[in-house]
mmCIF file of C-alpha atoms and ligand atoms in Angstrom:
data_model
loop_
_atom_site.group_PDB
_atom_site.id
_atom_site.type_symbol
_atom_site.label_atom_id
_atom_site.label_comp_id
_atom_site.label_asym_id
_atom_site.label_seq_id
_atom_site.Cartn_x
_atom_site.Cartn_y
_atom_site.Cartn_z
ATOM 1 C CA MET A 162 105.130 65.417 125.258
ATOM 2 C CA ARG A 163 108.344 65.085 123.163
ATOM 3 C CA ALA A 164 106.556 62.901 120.769
ATOM 4 C CA TYR A 165 104.321 65.040 119.418
ATOM 5 C CA ASP A 166 106.605 65.440 116.783
ATOM 6 C CA PHE A 167 106.313 65.996 112.415
ATOM 7 C CA GLY A 168 109.853 65.241 111.485
ATOM 8 C CA PRO A 169 113.153 66.733 111.622
ATOM 9 C CA GLN A 170 112.592 69.474 109.008
ATOM 10 C CA HIS A 171 109.478 71.219 110.675
ATOM 11 C CA PRO A 172 110.011 74.312 112.556
ATOM 12 C CA LEU A 173 107.858 73.150 115.374
ATOM 13 C CA LYS A 174 111.100 71.779 118.309
ATOM 14 C CA PRO A 175 109.409 69.328 120.836
ATOM 15 C CA VAL A 176 113.438 69.670 122.487
ATOM 16 C CA ARG A 177 112.118 73.785 123.423
ATOM 17 C CA LEU A 178 110.145 71.552 126.076
ATOM 18 C CA GLU A 179 112.955 69.967 127.745
ATOM 19 C CA ARG A 180 115.430 73.093 127.606
ATOM 20 C CA THR A 181 112.847 75.146 129.781
ATOM 21 C CA VAL A 182 111.938 72.480 132.370
ATOM 22 C CA ALA A 183 115.640 72.874 132.420
ATOM 23 C CA VAL A 184 116.050 76.243 133.215
ATOM 24 C CA LEU A 185 113.479 76.462 135.078
ATOM 25 C CA ASN A 186 114.612 73.446 137.864
ATOM 26 C CA ALA A 187 118.524 75.190 137.546
ATOM 27 C CA VAL A 188 116.477 78.670 138.292
ATOM 28 C CA LEU A 189 113.949 77.045 141.260
ATOM 29 C CA ASP A 190 116.532 74.787 142.548
ATOM 30 C CA GLY A 191 114.587 71.468 142.491
ATOM 31 C CA GLU A 192 111.611 73.842 143.581
ATOM 32 C CA LEU A 193 109.317 73.542 140.852
ATOM 33 C CA GLU A 194 106.520 71.300 141.094
ATOM 34 C CA CYS A 195 106.281 68.899 138.084
ATOM 35 C CA ILE A 196 102.952 67.406 136.980
ATOM 36 C CA SER A 197 102.746 64.198 134.627
ATOM 37 C CA PRO A 198 99.326 64.365 133.021
ATOM 38 C CA ARG A 199 96.710 62.095 132.190
ATOM 39 C CA ASN A 200 96.363 61.270 128.516
ATOM 40 C CA ALA A 201 93.174 63.193 127.532
ATOM 41 C CA THR A 202 90.099 60.829 126.551
ATOM 42 C CA ALA A 203 88.167 60.847 122.890
ATOM 43 C CA SER A 204 84.977 62.496 124.096
ATOM 44 C CA GLU A 205 87.192 65.024 126.042
ATOM 45 C CA ILE A 206 88.345 66.194 123.158
ATOM 46 C CA GLY A 207 85.015 65.941 121.511
ATOM 47 C CA GLN A 208 83.840 69.071 123.400
ATOM 48 C CA VAL A 209 85.690 71.279 121.091
ATOM 49 C CA HIS A 210 85.722 68.739 118.553
ATOM 50 C CA ASP A 211 84.206 66.902 116.000
ATOM 51 C CA ASP A 212 83.858 63.455 115.900
ATOM 52 C CA GLU A 213 84.771 63.110 112.052
ATOM 53 C CA LEU A 214 88.919 64.880 112.958
ATOM 54 C CA ILE A 215 89.320 62.823 115.865
ATOM 55 C CA GLU A 216 88.490 59.569 113.769
ATOM 56 C CA ILE A 217 90.684 60.417 110.547
ATOM 57 C CA VAL A 218 93.821 61.742 113.229
ATOM 58 C CA GLN A 219 93.519 57.963 114.695
ATOM 59 C CA ALA A 220 93.273 56.705 111.358
ATOM 60 C CA MET A 221 96.014 58.565 109.962
ATOM 61 C CA SER A 222 97.904 57.665 113.290
ATOM 62 C CA GLN A 223 97.204 54.021 112.937
ATOM 63 C CA GLY A 224 98.505 54.424 109.208
ATOM 64 C CA GLU A 225 95.805 53.692 107.429
ATOM 65 C CA ASP A 226 95.062 54.740 104.055
ATOM 66 C CA VAL A 227 93.176 58.738 103.764
ATOM 67 C CA SER A 228 92.654 60.066 100.712
ATOM 68 C CA PRO A 229 94.224 63.198 99.934
ATOM 69 C CA GLU A 230 90.813 65.210 99.323
ATOM 70 C CA ASP A 231 89.719 64.218 103.587
ATOM 71 C CA ARG A 232 93.861 64.618 104.327
ATOM 72 C CA PHE A 233 92.873 68.663 102.930
ATOM 73 C CA ALA A 234 89.325 69.147 104.305
ATOM 74 C CA PHE A 235 90.573 68.010 108.010
ATOM 75 C CA GLY A 236 93.389 70.521 107.804
ATOM 76 C CA PHE A 237 96.525 68.710 107.070
ATOM 77 C CA SER A 238 99.232 69.203 104.455
ATOM 78 C CA SER A 239 103.414 67.604 104.080
ATOM 79 C CA HIS A 240 104.533 70.693 105.261
ATOM 80 C CA ASP A 241 102.773 72.830 107.521
ATOM 81 C CA THR A 242 100.651 69.997 109.453
ATOM 82 C CA PRO A 243 102.221 66.564 108.188
ATOM 83 C CA PRO A 244 100.087 63.650 109.917
ATOM 84 C CA PHE A 245 102.466 61.269 111.169
ATOM 85 C CA LEU A 246 102.510 57.517 113.376
ATOM 86 C CA GLY A 247 101.399 57.774 116.187
ATOM 87 C CA MET A 248 100.090 61.111 115.881
ATOM 88 C CA TRP A 249 96.459 60.590 118.146
ATOM 89 C CA GLU A 250 98.769 59.076 120.675
ATOM 90 C CA ALA A 251 101.016 62.031 121.158
ATOM 91 C CA CYS A 252 97.833 64.499 121.640
ATOM 92 C CA LEU A 253 96.436 62.680 124.381
ATOM 93 C CA PRO A 254 99.376 64.657 126.896
ATOM 94 C CA TYR A 255 98.795 68.070 125.651
ATOM 95 C CA CYS A 256 95.529 67.448 125.466
ATOM 96 C CA GLY A 257 95.080 65.864 129.101
ATOM 97 C CA ALA A 258 96.930 68.682 130.588
ATOM 98 C CA ALA A 259 95.001 71.502 129.231
ATOM 99 C CA ILE A 260 92.740 69.305 131.394
ATOM 100 C CA GLU A 261 94.467 68.524 133.651
ATOM 101 C CA ALA A 262 96.125 72.234 134.509
ATOM 102 C CA ALA A 263 92.290 73.768 134.278
ATOM 103 C CA GLU A 264 90.976 71.169 137.051
ATOM 104 C CA ARG A 265 94.130 72.544 139.756
ATOM 105 C CA VAL A 266 92.734 76.254 138.843
ATOM 106 C CA ASN A 267 89.318 75.315 139.131
ATOM 107 C CA ALA A 268 90.183 73.398 142.651
ATOM 108 C CA GLY A 269 91.958 76.720 144.254
ATOM 109 C CA ALA A 270 95.548 77.079 142.578
ATOM 110 C CA LYS A 271 96.253 80.333 141.230
ATOM 111 C CA ARG A 272 98.321 79.448 138.552
ATOM 112 C CA ALA A 273 98.654 76.241 136.298
ATOM 113 C CA PHE A 274 101.138 75.638 133.266
ATOM 114 C CA ASN A 275 100.962 73.591 130.159
ATOM 115 C CA ILE A 276 103.801 73.646 128.856
ATOM 116 C CA ALA A 277 103.242 71.259 125.489
ATOM 117 C CA GLY A 278 100.263 72.990 125.009
ATOM 118 C CA GLY A 279 98.739 76.388 123.090
ATOM 119 C CA LEU A 280 97.876 75.008 120.055
ATOM 120 C CA HIS A 281 95.227 77.931 119.111
ATOM 121 C CA HIS A 282 95.340 78.038 115.216
ATOM 122 C CA ALA A 283 93.464 73.634 115.696
ATOM 123 C CA GLN A 284 89.353 74.343 114.493
ATOM 124 C CA ARG A 285 86.236 72.235 116.060
ATOM 125 C CA HIS A 286 86.238 70.579 112.498
ATOM 126 C CA LYS A 287 90.063 71.068 111.208
ATOM 127 C CA SER A 288 93.176 70.485 112.157
ATOM 128 C CA SER A 289 95.616 73.206 111.073
ATOM 129 C CA GLY A 290 99.150 75.614 111.056
ATOM 130 C CA PHE A 291 101.437 72.706 113.453
ATOM 131 C CA CYS A 292 98.480 72.202 115.821
ATOM 132 C CA VAL A 293 95.824 69.152 115.618
ATOM 133 C CA PHE A 294 93.715 69.588 118.223
ATOM 134 C CA ASN A 295 93.220 72.573 120.413
ATOM 135 C CA ASP A 296 94.537 72.576 124.522
ATOM 136 C CA CYS A 297 93.383 76.000 125.044
ATOM 137 C CA ALA A 298 89.925 75.440 123.800
ATOM 138 C CA LEU A 299 89.587 72.096 126.356
ATOM 139 C CA SER A 300 91.228 74.260 128.586
ATOM 140 C CA ILE A 301 88.729 77.036 128.524
ATOM 141 C CA VAL A 302 85.569 74.333 128.323
ATOM 142 C CA THR A 303 86.754 72.785 132.203
ATOM 143 C CA LEU A 304 86.896 76.454 133.825
ATOM 144 C CA LYS A 305 83.434 76.899 132.623
ATOM 145 C CA GLN A 306 82.537 74.072 135.015
ATOM 146 C CA LYS A 307 83.256 76.510 137.682
ATOM 147 C CA PHE A 308 83.929 79.852 136.389
ATOM 148 C CA GLU A 309 81.325 81.673 134.637
ATOM 149 C CA ARG A 310 83.145 83.727 132.363
ATOM 150 C CA VAL A 311 86.749 83.292 131.173
ATOM 151 C CA MET A 312 88.748 84.759 128.933
ATOM 152 C CA TYR A 313 91.359 83.619 126.300
ATOM 153 C CA ILE A 314 94.340 86.098 126.057
ATOM 154 C CA ASP A 315 96.620 85.511 123.129
ATOM 155 C CA ILE A 316 99.976 87.101 122.976
ATOM 156 C CA ASP A 317 101.572 84.576 120.153
ATOM 157 C CA LEU A 318 102.658 86.349 116.571
ATOM 158 C CA HIS A 319 100.287 84.886 114.996
ATOM 159 C CA HIS A 320 96.402 85.467 115.827
ATOM 160 C CA GLY A 321 94.794 82.326 117.734
ATOM 161 C CA ASP A 322 91.458 81.757 115.023
ATOM 162 C CA GLY A 323 91.302 78.227 116.449
ATOM 163 C CA VAL A 324 90.174 79.239 119.878
ATOM 164 C CA GLU A 325 87.824 82.328 118.518
ATOM 165 C CA PHE A 326 86.048 80.590 116.068
ATOM 166 C CA ILE A 327 85.406 77.519 118.409
ATOM 167 C CA PHE A 328 83.932 80.280 121.213
ATOM 168 C CA ASP A 329 82.758 83.079 118.285
ATOM 169 C CA ASP A 330 79.005 82.153 119.489
ATOM 170 C CA ASP A 331 79.704 81.610 123.403
ATOM 171 C CA PRO A 332 78.906 85.598 125.554
ATOM 172 C CA ASP A 333 80.502 83.768 127.979
ATOM 173 C CA VAL A 334 84.381 82.766 126.702
ATOM 174 C CA LEU A 335 85.981 86.280 125.626
ATOM 175 C CA THR A 336 89.037 85.830 123.316
ATOM 176 C CA PHE A 337 91.552 88.615 122.860
ATOM 177 C CA SER A 338 94.700 88.421 120.728
ATOM 178 C CA ILE A 339 97.178 90.973 119.533
ATOM 179 C CA HIS A 340 99.630 90.002 116.491
ATOM 180 C CA GLU A 341 100.975 90.251 113.527
ATOM 181 C CA THR A 342 97.696 90.829 110.629
ATOM 182 C CA GLY A 343 96.144 88.785 108.727
ATOM 183 C CA ARG A 344 97.529 90.968 105.275
ATOM 184 C CA THR A 345 101.109 89.562 106.159
ATOM 185 C CA LEU A 346 100.878 86.331 107.794
ATOM 186 C CA TYR A 347 99.077 83.680 108.757
ATOM 187 C CA PRO A 348 96.089 82.378 109.398
ATOM 188 C CA GLY A 349 95.103 85.549 107.608
ATOM 189 C CA THR A 350 92.467 86.221 110.039
ATOM 190 C CA GLY A 351 91.773 88.833 113.141
ATOM 191 C CA PHE A 352 91.373 92.304 111.972
ATOM 192 C CA VAL A 353 90.271 94.722 114.618
ATOM 193 C CA GLN A 354 86.228 94.412 112.936
ATOM 194 C CA ASP A 355 85.996 90.844 113.914
ATOM 195 C CA GLU A 356 84.029 90.263 116.492
ATOM 196 C CA GLY A 357 82.529 87.112 116.622
ATOM 197 C CA PHE A 358 78.655 86.108 116.905
ATOM 198 C CA ALA A 359 78.637 87.634 120.181
ATOM 199 C CA GLY A 360 80.617 89.691 120.018
ATOM 200 C CA THR A 361 82.673 88.580 122.710
ATOM 201 C CA ALA A 362 85.843 88.767 120.030
ATOM 202 C CA PHE A 363 89.198 91.583 120.084
ATOM 203 C CA ASN A 364 91.654 91.546 117.735
ATOM 204 C CA LEU A 365 94.326 94.042 117.524
ATOM 205 C CA PRO A 366 96.312 93.195 114.766
ATOM 206 C CA LEU A 367 99.853 94.805 114.083
ATOM 207 C CA GLU A 368 101.509 96.070 110.916
ATOM 208 C CA PRO A 369 104.760 94.241 109.646
ATOM 209 C CA MET A 370 108.292 95.004 111.249
ATOM 210 C CA SER A 371 105.882 97.144 114.323
ATOM 211 C CA THR A 372 108.864 97.409 117.366
ATOM 212 C CA GLY A 373 108.573 95.806 120.722
ATOM 213 C CA ASP A 374 107.267 99.842 122.193
ATOM 214 C CA THR A 375 104.019 99.937 119.817
ATOM 215 C CA TRP A 376 103.801 95.815 120.593
ATOM 216 C CA LEU A 377 103.356 96.395 124.493
ATOM 217 C CA LEU A 378 101.719 100.101 124.363
ATOM 218 C CA GLY A 379 98.817 98.685 122.175
ATOM 219 C CA PHE A 380 98.416 95.744 124.994
ATOM 220 C CA SER A 381 98.906 97.625 127.951
ATOM 221 C CA GLU A 382 95.821 100.386 126.051
ATOM 222 C CA ILE A 383 93.473 98.017 125.873
ATOM 223 C CA ALA A 384 93.860 94.951 127.328
ATOM 224 C CA PRO A 385 92.776 96.195 131.439
ATOM 225 C CA ARG A 386 90.123 97.547 129.403
ATOM 226 C CA ILE A 387 88.093 94.437 128.150
ATOM 227 C CA ILE A 388 89.453 92.219 131.514
ATOM 228 C CA ASP A 389 87.672 95.062 133.114
ATOM 229 C CA TRP A 390 84.422 95.194 131.199
ATOM 230 C CA PHE A 391 84.471 91.540 131.015
ATOM 231 C CA LYS A 392 85.134 90.508 134.467
ATOM 232 C CA PRO A 393 86.079 86.938 134.206
ATOM 233 C CA GLY A 394 86.346 84.384 136.967
ATOM 234 C CA ALA A 395 89.734 82.626 135.279
ATOM 235 C CA ILE A 396 91.861 83.393 132.029
ATOM 236 C CA VAL A 397 93.943 80.913 129.642
ATOM 237 C CA LEU A 398 97.159 82.871 128.562
ATOM 238 C CA GLN A 399 98.681 81.339 125.529
ATOM 239 C CA CYS A 400 102.227 82.705 125.437
ATOM 240 C CA GLY A 401 103.392 81.900 122.287
ATOM 241 C CA CYS A 402 106.420 83.730 121.976
ATOM 242 C CA ASP A 403 107.277 84.224 118.622
ATOM 243 C CA ALA A 404 106.739 88.027 117.947
ATOM 244 C CA HIS A 405 110.343 87.882 118.943
ATOM 245 C CA ARG A 406 112.569 90.159 116.583
ATOM 246 C CA SER A 407 115.174 86.583 115.834
ATOM 247 C CA ASP A 408 112.279 84.421 115.401
ATOM 248 C CA PRO A 409 112.220 82.967 111.878
ATOM 249 C CA LEU A 410 108.316 83.132 111.087
ATOM 250 C CA GLY A 411 107.124 86.778 111.373
ATOM 251 C CA HIS A 412 108.279 90.159 110.870
ATOM 252 C CA LEU A 413 107.128 91.161 114.252
ATOM 253 C CA ASN A 414 110.089 93.158 116.798
ATOM 254 C CA CYS A 415 109.672 92.560 120.075
ATOM 255 C CA ALA A 416 112.536 91.901 122.670
ATOM 256 C CA VAL A 417 111.643 89.687 125.588
ATOM 257 C CA GLN A 418 111.287 92.664 128.172
ATOM 258 C CA ASP A 419 108.335 93.796 125.476
ATOM 259 C CA TRP A 420 106.526 90.931 125.685
ATOM 260 C CA LEU A 421 107.256 89.778 129.185
ATOM 261 C CA GLY A 422 105.472 93.170 130.277
ATOM 262 C CA ALA A 423 101.655 91.783 128.892
ATOM 263 C CA VAL A 424 102.780 88.580 131.052
ATOM 264 C CA LYS A 425 103.573 91.037 134.143
ATOM 265 C CA LEU A 426 99.804 92.971 133.403
ATOM 266 C CA VAL A 427 97.920 89.916 133.243
ATOM 267 C CA HIS A 428 100.168 88.132 136.216
ATOM 268 C CA ASP A 429 99.502 91.930 138.430
ATOM 269 C CA LEU A 430 94.923 91.739 137.988
ATOM 270 C CA ASP A 431 95.422 88.339 140.334
ATOM 271 C CA ILE A 432 93.226 86.425 137.508
ATOM 272 C CA PRO A 433 93.632 82.305 138.639
ATOM 273 C CA MET A 434 94.526 81.367 135.400
ATOM 274 C CA VAL A 435 96.141 78.828 132.910
ATOM 275 C CA VAL A 436 99.313 79.433 131.328
ATOM 276 C CA CYS A 437 100.429 77.623 128.288
ATOM 277 C CA GLY A 438 103.428 78.262 125.096
ATOM 278 C CA GLY A 439 102.240 78.436 121.788
ATOM 279 C CA GLY A 440 104.652 79.356 119.076
ATOM 280 C CA GLY A 441 108.364 80.135 118.679
ATOM 281 C CA TYR A 442 110.688 78.404 116.456
ATOM 282 C CA ASP A 443 114.101 80.175 118.023
ATOM 283 C CA LEU A 444 115.136 77.126 120.055
ATOM 284 C CA ALA A 445 118.307 80.400 121.583
ATOM 285 C CA ASN A 446 114.777 81.579 122.671
ATOM 286 C CA VAL A 447 111.991 79.879 123.711
ATOM 287 C CA PRO A 448 113.693 78.392 126.471
ATOM 288 C CA ARG A 449 114.573 82.098 128.255
ATOM 289 C CA MET A 450 111.424 83.234 127.236
ATOM 290 C CA TRP A 451 108.778 80.053 128.666
ATOM 291 C CA SER A 452 110.892 80.679 131.667
ATOM 292 C CA ALA A 453 110.818 84.102 132.519
ATOM 293 C CA ALA A 454 106.896 84.132 131.636
ATOM 294 C CA PHE A 455 106.778 81.013 134.014
ATOM 295 C CA LEU A 456 108.404 82.956 136.521
ATOM 296 C CA ALA A 457 106.381 86.468 135.332
ATOM 297 C CA ALA A 458 102.904 84.859 136.036
ATOM 298 C CA SER A 459 103.936 82.578 139.083
ATOM 299 C CA GLY A 460 104.599 86.894 141.206
ATOM 300 C CA LEU A 461 108.050 85.169 141.076
ATOM 301 C CA ASP A 462 111.088 87.758 139.690
ATOM 302 C CA VAL A 463 113.177 86.262 136.289
ATOM 303 C CA PRO A 464 116.712 86.333 137.245
ATOM 304 C CA GLU A 465 119.109 88.463 134.978
ATOM 305 C CA PHE A 466 121.429 85.294 133.534
ATOM 306 C CA ILE A 467 120.356 82.500 132.504
ATOM 307 C CA PRO A 468 121.722 79.868 135.033
ATOM 308 C CA GLU A 469 125.898 78.138 134.633
ATOM 309 C CA THR A 470 124.951 74.565 134.978
ATOM 310 C CA ILE A 471 122.327 75.594 131.163
ATOM 311 C CA PRO A 472 125.287 74.078 128.226
ATOM 312 C CA LYS A 473 126.171 77.371 126.283
ATOM 313 C CA ASP A 474 125.808 75.485 123.118
ATOM 314 C CA TRP A 475 122.165 76.293 123.771
ATOM 315 C CA GLY A 476 122.728 79.945 123.020
ATOM 316 C CA MET A 477 120.925 81.467 125.997
ATOM 317 C CA THR A 478 123.170 83.606 128.119
ATOM 318 C CA THR A 479 120.712 85.918 129.480
ATOM 319 C CA PHE A 480 116.770 86.113 130.151
ATOM 320 C CA ARG A 481 116.059 89.042 128.854
ATOM 321 C CA ASP A 482 117.772 90.996 125.939
ATOM 322 C CA THR A 483 121.012 92.865 126.546
ATOM 323 C CA THR A 484 120.574 94.983 123.539
ATOM 324 C CA PRO A 485 117.087 96.812 123.944
ATOM 325 C CA ASN A 486 114.887 97.686 121.148
ATOM 326 C CA PRO A 487 115.320 101.274 120.199
ATOM 327 C CA GLU A 488 112.751 103.023 120.827
ATOM 328 C CA GLU A 489 111.367 102.891 117.124
ATOM 329 C CA TRP A 490 107.600 102.834 117.055
ATOM 330 C CA VAL A 491 107.112 101.092 114.054
ATOM 331 C CA GLY A 492 103.444 100.998 113.273
ATOM 332 C CA ARG A 493 102.275 103.030 115.489
ATOM 333 C CA LYS A 494 99.644 105.080 113.968
ATOM 334 C CA GLU A 495 97.941 101.578 112.406
ATOM 335 C CA MET A 496 98.327 100.472 116.202
ATOM 336 C CA GLU A 497 96.916 103.677 117.551
ATOM 337 C CA ASP A 498 94.145 103.550 115.073
ATOM 338 C CA ALA A 499 92.820 100.043 116.231
ATOM 339 C CA VAL A 500 93.048 100.359 119.922
ATOM 340 C CA ALA A 501 90.592 103.620 119.132
ATOM 341 C CA GLN A 502 88.233 101.880 117.559
ATOM 342 C CA LEU A 503 88.116 98.838 120.501
ATOM 343 C CA LYS A 504 87.973 100.931 122.813
ATOM 344 C CA SER A 505 84.733 103.125 121.265
ATOM 345 C CA ARG A 506 83.789 99.461 120.787
ATOM 346 C CA LEU A 507 83.850 98.771 124.973
ATOM 347 C CA ARG A 508 81.993 102.316 125.146
HETATM 348 ZN ZN1 ZN B 109 102.263 81.605 116.079
#
């Protein structure tokens, strides 16, 4: 999974995966069951992506010449999702993990975590936003082999556009995404009125600079109502942690405890669930937030302090933020307006 690497200048750092596993191993003292996933196959990936995209990824992976027009058409650009040698092979483990995690849940596991997953921007016909293939969608199609209705919940800073669009004509897959508004942030989509063809897309966009109190209240006001209405048999929870106030890519101001409140809320509903990673670009945050999410989604206590065995230069001392956000309620009015629209849709 470390091989999924766009290079040293790129904000997506594979080392965040290793550090998360190190923190979890330190907390759980060897009790962590870590499964090496199998590679996904091209036909499995073809369940949610067009053959043309798979073929172009394979070609660029081998260093074949691909025209600039085709690169652009399939979503590859030098600064955002730059193609690299071995890219196809680098995608197969996280896609395989998405399928295997869902298979474990289909077989009766309450939780399975795909730590390298959460690449929610990839669309059926193109890669996008650091995401070559959409593992979230692969987990969903696999869960659908067992469960009639599957819900996708996305707490990443960015709109989960790829997952929404892949399933937007499927009434048995509901997508809910809370994110910074597309007016100010990539990918520029996910507005409150966007329902999808089947009417099963729900979006709660927040204003830039919205604080964690607004974020968690918005999530708590609408997510349980949607879940109660849709009654999913299984959930895929995308845990991008880039809504944190220190993340360099956006303009939301969540503390760890705000964001973790959403994970706990979903955990408490006791629905079988695949949990995956997602965005997160502050290396001093991602390992502690994902470890905390893993623990909370497993019903385990999140300790106060990062274990002493973790190197100090990783920049983490506590799991939660020690300076809580002041109660500012930035963006509350816009959030409440959006939640009111979503509630009236549910009615
Ligand atoms: Zn993101």
